[in-house]
Every structure is written in C-alpha cells, then in structure tokens.
Amino acid sequence: MDNQDLLERIQSLVEEEHRLRDSANSGTGDDTGRLAQLEAQLDQCWDLLRQRRAKKDAGGNPDDASARSVNEVEGYRQ
C-alpha cells in the first residue's frame, strides 16, 4: 500500500464516519460500535502514513513501514 492508497483509504473511512455521525444526529441509528471501529482504523492509517513519510524523509524505504496493532496505536500518549 503506497501513500496514495492510504490517503484514499483514510478519505473513505472519513466519509463513512461522517455518514454515521449524520444518521446518529438525525436519530435514525445507533452505530456507536462502528464509529469506534472507524476511529481505530483511522488512527492506524494515519500512523502508517506518518511512519512511511518519516522513513522516506530519513532516506529509508517507506515500504518497510508496517501497520501497528490497534492497542499500540490507541495507547500512544499525546
């Protein structure tokens, strides 16, 4: 997966998130579980994109970056 693929995946997840939030706000559905999954997947995608960019900036191969587990990504301190 290259950076463009990651950005397209992120855009797709964001669009789904917006649709679910809109339906929740209009009272037509409760997709709390799916929203939590989307947020975790988005965090993983953003983390992988940051890894790829950092490797490239450091002169490394961005393809050496790998997706980290949800627990690892969600456990980062801000």
Tab-separated table of C-alpha atoms in Angstrom:
chain	number	residue	atom	x	y	z
A	1	MET	CA	0.000	0.000	0.000
A	2	ASP	CA	1.540	3.337	-1.008
A	3	ASN	CA	0.805	6.803	0.348
A	4	GLN	CA	-1.891	7.497	-2.232
A	5	ASP	CA	-3.665	4.251	-1.356
A	6	LEU	CA	-3.500	5.181	2.323
A	7	LEU	CA	-4.901	8.641	1.673
A	8	GLU	CA	-7.762	7.159	-0.350
A	9	ARG	CA	-8.490	4.667	2.448
A	10	ILE	CA	-8.471	7.481	5.004
A	11	GLN	CA	-10.875	9.517	2.850
A	12	SER	CA	-13.220	6.536	2.537
A	13	LEU	CA	-13.203	5.957	6.301
A	14	VAL	CA	-13.812	9.654	6.996
A	15	GLU	CA	-16.762	9.702	4.602
A	16	GLU	CA	-18.303	6.681	6.328
A	17	GLU	CA	-17.701	8.274	9.713
A	18	HIS	CA	-19.492	11.442	8.596
A	19	ARG	CA	-22.453	9.444	7.268
A	20	LEU	CA	-22.766	7.553	10.543
A	21	ARG	CA	-22.497	10.712	12.631
A	22	ASP	CA	-25.122	12.411	10.468
A	23	SER	CA	-27.522	9.488	10.892
A	24	ALA	CA	-26.862	9.426	14.650
A	25	ASN	CA	-27.571	13.151	14.881
A	26	SER	CA	-30.830	12.739	12.987
A	27	GLY	CA	-31.883	9.943	15.341
A	28	THR	CA	-32.036	7.268	12.638
A	29	GLY	CA	-29.432	4.909	14.012
A	30	ASP	CA	-27.055	3.935	16.773
A	31	ASP	CA	-23.744	2.984	15.241
A	32	THR	CA	-21.554	3.634	18.272
A	33	GLY	CA	-19.640	0.387	17.825
A	34	ARG	CA	-18.947	1.020	14.156
A	35	LEU	CA	-17.834	4.586	14.903
A	36	ALA	CA	-15.330	3.260	17.437
A	37	GLN	CA	-14.010	0.810	14.820
A	38	LEU	CA	-13.696	3.591	12.260
A	39	GLU	CA	-11.793	5.809	14.671
A	40	ALA	CA	-9.366	2.980	15.459
A	41	GLN	CA	-8.867	2.200	11.756
A	42	LEU	CA	-8.289	5.872	11.014
A	43	ASP	CA	-5.681	6.070	13.773
A	44	GLN	CA	-3.916	3.027	12.302
A	45	CYS	CA	-3.940	4.510	8.792
A	46	TRP	CA	-2.620	7.869	9.976
A	47	ASP	CA	0.096	6.121	11.996
A	48	LEU	CA	1.187	4.066	8.991
A	49	LEU	CA	1.228	7.159	6.770
A	50	ARG	CA	3.387	9.009	9.335
A	51	GLN	CA	5.757	6.032	9.504
A	52	ARG	CA	6.063	5.903	5.704
A	53	ARG	CA	6.747	9.636	5.468
A	54	ALA	CA	9.315	9.504	8.288
A	55	LYS	CA	11.175	6.613	6.669
A	56	LYS	CA	11.253	8.435	3.333
A	57	ASP	CA	12.450	11.677	4.965
A	58	ALA	CA	15.226	9.738	6.727
A	59	GLY	CA	16.376	8.226	3.437
A	60	GLY	CA	14.833	4.834	4.123
A	61	ASN	CA	12.356	2.730	2.231
A	62	PRO	CA	8.755	3.690	3.059
A	63	ASP	CA	7.686	0.164	2.134
A	64	ASP	CA	9.475	-1.055	5.272
A	65	ALA	CA	6.783	0.613	7.407
A	66	SER	CA	4.141	-1.694	8.809
A	67	ALA	CA	0.746	-1.247	10.380
A	68	ARG	CA	0.762	-1.391	14.160
A	69	SER	CA	-1.929	-3.023	16.262
A	70	VAL	CA	-4.943	-1.032	17.399
A	71	ASN	CA	-3.837	-1.448	21.024
A	72	GLU	CA	-0.412	0.002	20.255
A	73	VAL	CA	-1.730	2.929	18.231
A	74	GLU	CA	-4.521	3.708	20.686
A	75	GLY	CA	-2.081	3.528	23.606
A	76	TYR	CA	0.117	6.415	22.433
A	77	ARG	CA	0.420	9.340	24.768
A	78	GLN	CA	-0.431	12.709	23.316
